[in-house]
mmCIF file of C-alpha atoms in Angstrom:
data_model
loop_
_atom_site.group_PDB
_atom_site.id
_atom_site.type_symbol
_atom_site.label_atom_id
_atom_site.label_comp_id
_atom_site.label_asym_id
_atom_site.label_seq_id
_atom_site.Cartn_x
_atom_site.Cartn_y
_atom_site.Cartn_z
ATOM 1 C CA UNK A 16 -9.296 0.966 6.147
ATOM 2 C CA UNK A 17 -13.079 0.678 6.015
ATOM 3 C CA UNK A 18 -13.330 -0.547 9.598
ATOM 4 C CA UNK A 19 -10.344 1.243 11.103
ATOM 5 C CA UNK A 20 -11.314 3.371 14.054
ATOM 6 C CA UNK A 21 -14.736 1.748 14.372
ATOM 7 C CA UNK A 22 -15.741 0.521 17.810
ATOM 8 C CA UNK A 23 -18.787 -1.333 16.542
ATOM 9 C CA UNK A 24 -20.462 -2.272 13.281
ATOM 10 C CA UNK A 25 -23.436 -0.015 12.711
ATOM 11 C CA UNK A 26 -26.160 -0.873 10.178
ATOM 12 C CA UNK A 27 -24.717 1.723 7.771
ATOM 13 C CA UNK A 28 -21.212 0.306 8.115
ATOM 14 C CA UNK A 29 -22.523 -3.242 7.686
ATOM 15 C CA UNK A 30 -24.235 -2.182 4.429
ATOM 16 C CA UNK A 31 -20.961 -0.615 3.246
ATOM 17 C CA UNK A 32 -19.066 -3.838 3.989
ATOM 18 C CA UNK A 33 -21.710 -5.745 2.007
ATOM 19 C CA UNK A 34 -21.207 -3.379 -0.929
ATOM 20 C CA UNK A 35 -17.447 -3.901 -0.851
ATOM 21 C CA UNK A 36 -17.881 -7.689 -0.766
ATOM 22 C CA UNK A 37 -20.384 -7.571 -3.645
ATOM 23 C CA UNK A 38 -18.008 -5.441 -5.685
ATOM 24 C CA UNK A 39 -14.906 -7.520 -4.928
ATOM 25 C CA UNK A 40 -16.564 -10.972 -5.075
ATOM 26 C CA UNK A 41 -19.652 -10.477 -7.280
ATOM 27 C CA UNK A 42 -20.595 -14.132 -7.727
ATOM 28 C CA UNK A 43 -19.272 -15.401 -4.396
ATOM 29 C CA UNK A 44 -20.198 -12.741 -1.840
ATOM 30 C CA UNK A 45 -21.750 -15.152 0.665
ATOM 31 C CA UNK A 46 -18.871 -17.582 0.273
ATOM 32 C CA UNK A 47 -16.313 -14.822 0.883
ATOM 33 C CA UNK A 48 -18.176 -13.661 3.987
ATOM 34 C CA UNK A 49 -18.312 -17.201 5.352
ATOM 35 C CA UNK A 50 -14.628 -17.740 4.632
ATOM 36 C CA UNK A 51 -13.746 -14.538 6.457
ATOM 37 C CA UNK A 52 -15.679 -15.762 9.508
ATOM 38 C CA UNK A 53 -14.263 -19.294 9.389
ATOM 39 C CA UNK A 54 -10.708 -17.963 9.061
ATOM 40 C CA UNK A 55 -11.010 -16.604 12.602
ATOM 41 C CA UNK A 56 -11.799 -20.034 14.074
ATOM 42 C CA UNK A 57 -8.708 -21.709 15.573
ATOM 43 C CA UNK A 58 -9.625 -25.140 14.209
ATOM 44 C CA UNK A 59 -9.416 -23.820 10.621
ATOM 45 C CA UNK A 60 -6.046 -22.042 10.936
ATOM 46 C CA UNK A 61 -4.049 -25.021 9.604
ATOM 47 C CA UNK A 62 -6.049 -24.876 6.366
ATOM 48 C CA UNK A 63 -5.102 -21.270 5.645
ATOM 49 C CA UNK A 64 -2.139 -20.287 3.463
ATOM 50 C CA UNK A 65 0.931 -19.143 5.414
ATOM 51 C CA UNK A 66 0.786 -15.574 4.074
ATOM 52 C CA UNK A 67 -2.792 -15.210 5.311
ATOM 53 C CA UNK A 68 -1.840 -16.534 8.744
ATOM 54 C CA UNK A 69 1.047 -14.081 8.895
ATOM 55 C CA UNK A 70 -1.210 -11.188 7.905
ATOM 56 C CA UNK A 71 -3.805 -12.172 10.508
ATOM 57 C CA UNK A 72 -1.147 -12.497 13.218
ATOM 58 C CA UNK A 73 0.368 -9.118 12.339
ATOM 59 C CA UNK A 74 -3.062 -7.486 12.423
ATOM 60 C CA UNK A 75 -3.819 -9.058 15.800
ATOM 61 C CA UNK A 76 -0.495 -7.829 17.174
ATOM 62 C CA UNK A 77 -1.142 -4.308 15.880
ATOM 63 C CA UNK A 78 -4.594 -4.277 17.459
ATOM 64 C CA UNK A 79 -3.184 -5.455 20.803
ATOM 65 C CA UNK A 80 -0.523 -2.735 20.714
ATOM 66 C CA UNK A 81 -3.135 -0.128 19.818
ATOM 67 C CA UNK A 82 -5.343 -1.263 22.698
ATOM 68 C CA UNK A 83 -2.369 -1.101 25.071
ATOM 69 C CA UNK A 84 -1.503 2.454 23.955
ATOM 70 C CA UNK A 85 -5.116 3.568 24.390
ATOM 71 C CA UNK A 86 -5.232 2.043 27.874
ATOM 72 C CA UNK A 87 -1.978 3.764 28.840
ATOM 73 C CA UNK A 88 -3.246 7.099 27.523
ATOM 74 C CA UNK A 89 -6.471 6.716 29.510
ATOM 75 C CA UNK A 90 -4.500 5.900 32.657
ATOM 76 C CA UNK A 91 -2.238 8.925 32.132
ATOM 77 C CA UNK A 92 -5.269 11.165 31.656
ATOM 78 C CA UNK A 93 -6.853 9.787 34.818
ATOM 79 C CA UNK A 94 -3.615 10.420 36.766
ATOM 80 C CA UNK A 95 -3.395 13.963 35.394
ATOM 81 C CA UNK A 96 -6.981 14.692 36.438
ATOM 82 C CA UNK A 97 -6.310 13.361 39.941
ATOM 83 C CA UNK A 98 -3.203 15.533 40.253
ATOM 84 C CA UNK A 99 -5.104 18.596 39.045
ATOM 85 C CA UNK A 100 -7.926 17.941 41.521
ATOM 86 C CA UNK A 101 -5.453 17.488 44.383
ATOM 87 C CA UNK A 102 -3.652 20.708 43.425
ATOM 88 C CA UNK A 103 -6.964 22.576 43.259
ATOM 89 C CA UNK A 104 -7.938 21.315 46.734
ATOM 90 C CA UNK A 105 -4.588 22.406 48.161
ATOM 91 C CA UNK A 106 -4.973 25.883 46.662
ATOM 92 C CA UNK A 107 -8.559 26.145 47.949
ATOM 93 C CA UNK A 108 -7.633 25.117 51.476
ATOM 94 C CA UNK A 109 -4.758 27.637 51.703
#
């Protein structure tokens, strides 16, 4: 939830993520951060527990679907604007 809707990691957001890691993993914050990074590398996937792999795959699928919906919405908006501009030109030329 902390990163949902974020397009990039700002310094303030990065500090917030650090706080969450420090709170959740007080004595192993750096280790947890490194593990999170390594978990994304394909060569380390076999070492991860199956439930983590499933969660990562589901998240990736959700993100792909979200990206697809956003792209479709942008294309629909672009088409609507073109239609409106064409209609306006037709009305102006009449």
